[in-house]
């Protein structure tokens, strides 16, 4: 059974067809790329997968179950985590709190447990905290646990966002332009980090990225879309040499 | 020790106040100021949960207070007082001290249920549209009660003094002082536990970025529902206490002006700061009392003071910080968690 | 049938007041995203200014102006003076807060406080006695069957439509109007258009408060008893009407105001008048429930 299967998915916003008949099937364990020029519909695809929009047509199934009609938090708790193109951390809460809140779905206690601080509550909070520390440790963020994200440099904020997504312990991680806005040293760090995550966790990674260097060095398989439609797919070499891709995408964007 | 020091200090303070009241150390006027302080603390800290922590703009807090006041008053009067419409007391007056807190809680629960009326629209809209809904609910509640003749309509509802006397007949201690202080302690205790749990931190996440919260597995609708219900339930408790302290309620005591007072306390204290809410409720009550001799001019001076205060501290007294953040040394003596 | 027409006329008049006040709310909101809670009280101040102006002009010895001349003098004077009040609030209370980068809601609370100051300051200054507004217009009643229309009602309704027309023209056709619309989308792009942001804001307050003053004058002529709290309830209601119409959109405020007028008159026609607020607000809530952004509001989509 495949991990993620998207079937002829179409999304319309009024007259605009942002995604048309998009298809993909991930078996689990891959590192896949999604590229395309600005406004091609990449983020929309991620929004659809994470349940933020409901597709106009077509379906998404994750781990064999259909995600139609589920709310984003339900989809996330099935094991799909993501980051955002423009960093969306909770900037006035510490890094630690950011990571704790992302584990909301596994808290497993009710408000009344929180009022009474029952054993269930204490155990659960302990577990959440342990996982948070583990994740901070793994991501090399431990020393920033009590900082506010807004006070951290941009590169670190990206890392915190990935750590926050990883603390959900997802099976599928969606990265929306993780290298956007990073300087070249940070980009190197990011490439290492993504590869490290892919090697050390039982995880599938699907990333949108404009920087060819990142996509080409990380991804095993790449899909390229333009105006919502898939125009090419294949290995990095195939994509790099595909004339339609060059025309739509690389042609006006020198790498 | 550090963990409990704040609770112990609070308990000792309350005990001293009750003992002082019993021994006649403070006169009735001082007592009533303390009572209003307690009620205002409940109101401001509960509204702060929604307006400060969750970042919504609820403008009709008095509506829930009103519901709590009427419901608990009807229950106690029905049980322990003679009333033209509700008839003779149903229970012997000896039971009053036991049933009183239950009646207050019933008022809170009904107020929490009315809170759903505001919570459900908040799933779809936020901010200014929700402000309207709360203002409208405030008007609707008042107007609804004014049209209910069974509870006196616009003339108001009374008989709660009898209930308080019934309690004093059992044991002669300052009951309302005890209940109000307990209510205040209960409110602060619950709120503190709620907002420091991972569950309750979801509220702040919604405030700062609702979309991120939903996508990071926070069930935002459920949290909003719980938070609105908690906030309005606590306002209902404040209303119940208020009704029994005054001994008489009428719908217009819970109009938009009362809601405005709640709003002022929240923003004066600082959005999202529990200690700020407590501090501002105390200050605001004192300010109201100090300026009472000025009569109508009071309501020119107070807004003027507040306008000036906001010019100097445009984030409220405490900002979004707690006392222990401003004075880190205090952490040696207590923890906020 | 005749009762229906009579009700429609009354609803139009009643709705005109709501619409005129709602327009002011919406203008300020559209530009600053500020709920100017003092607006209802600015309307009240407008009524008192109208009173002061008319009594003063009527009282000047040896002038003996006829009512219509007083009206012709009073309207612009009232509008200018009321606009002055609105702009003063903006200058001394709201602008400094905005400059300090205060949270938006602190400005809203300040507005709420300014409203209280206006209400109670007025009460403290002029006392609780109600003021009787002098009659400026000889009343003409046209009757058609059992439906009666006074010239005053026609004037009120005409004024509301005229104001809407003027505002619509300003907002869609003039440079400053376009800047007003643009500013709520992007505060930083406006200076690029060559118009200082503060000028646009002041202009907005002039428009909103000026028309509130006009509404105050017309209201005082129609219901000639003035008291300091007259602006509070009507202001809140007009605000709700503006939101139901879709706040920030002048068509929304206009339609919302008339909608509320119609609902209220219809409710009173069929139910005891004590139920008016309850039912009217319930209906408005249902509308907001079904269309959470208001009748003319559009949901701004958020890029994620
Ligand atoms: N909620 C929405 N309502 C209307 N149109 C939308 C919505 N979301 C996205 N769009 C439109 O869909 C198209 C695709 O947008 P999308 O954000 O998916 O592009 P993208 O490939 O991520 O581009 P970029 O590289 O700039 O991030 C754009 O034209 C966008 O304006
Ligand atoms: Mg994108």
Coordinates of C-alpha atoms in Angstrom, one line a residue, chain A residues 52 71-73 76 82 84 88 90-93 97 100-102 104-105 107 109 111 114-117 121 125 164 168, chain B residues 189-190 192-194 196-199 201-202 204-205 208-209 211-219 221 223 226 230 337:
Chain A
X52 CA -6.4 23.3 4.4
X71 CA -9.9 19.2 9.1
X72 CA -6.2 20.1 9.0
X73 CA -5.6 19.2 12.6
X76 CA -1.8 16.3 10.8
X82 CA 4.5 20.7 7.1
X84 CA 5.4 27.2 5.5
X88 CA 4.8 30.8 10.6
X90 CA 4.2 31.6 17.1
X91 CA 6.6 34.4 17.6
X92 CA 5.7 35.5 21.1
X93 CA 6.1 32.1 22.6
X97 CA 6.4 26.2 23.8
X100 CA 5.1 21.6 22.8
X101 CA 2.0 23.0 21.2
X102 CA 2.7 21.2 18.0
X104 CA -1.4 19.0 20.8
X105 CA -2.9 15.9 19.2
X107 CA -1.9 15.2 24.7
X109 CA -6.2 14.5 28.4
X111 CA -9.5 20.2 30.2
X114 CA -5.6 20.2 33.2
X115 CA -7.7 21.8 36.0
X116 CA -7.1 19.1 38.4
X117 CA -3.6 18.2 37.3
X121 CA -2.2 15.2 32.8
X125 CA 2.9 16.7 29.9
X164 CA 8.3 21.9 15.2
X168 CA 4.7 15.7 15.4
Chain B
X189 CA -6.5 28.8 40.2
X190 CA -8.4 27.4 37.2
X192 CA -3.5 29.6 35.9
X193 CA -3.7 25.9 35.4
X194 CA -5.4 26.2 32.1
X196 CA 0.1 26.9 31.6
X197 CA -0.9 23.5 30.3
X198 CA -0.1 22.5 26.7
X199 CA -3.8 22.4 26.2
X201 CA -1.2 27.2 25.3
X202 CA -3.1 26.3 22.2
X204 CA -2.1 31.6 22.6
X205 CA -1.2 29.8 19.5
X208 CA -0.6 34.5 17.3
X209 CA -1.3 32.4 14.2
X211 CA -3.7 28.8 10.6
X212 CA -0.4 27.5 11.9
X213 CA -2.2 26.3 15.0
X214 CA -4.7 24.3 13.1
X215 CA -2.1 22.8 10.8
X216 CA 0.1 22.0 13.8
X217 CA -2.6 19.6 15.1
X218 CA -4.4 22.1 17.4
X219 CA -8.1 21.5 17.3
X221 CA -12.6 25.0 17.1
X223 CA -10.2 25.1 22.0
X226 CA -13.8 25.5 25.7
X230 CA -14.7 28.8 30.5
X337 CA 3.1 27.5 37.1

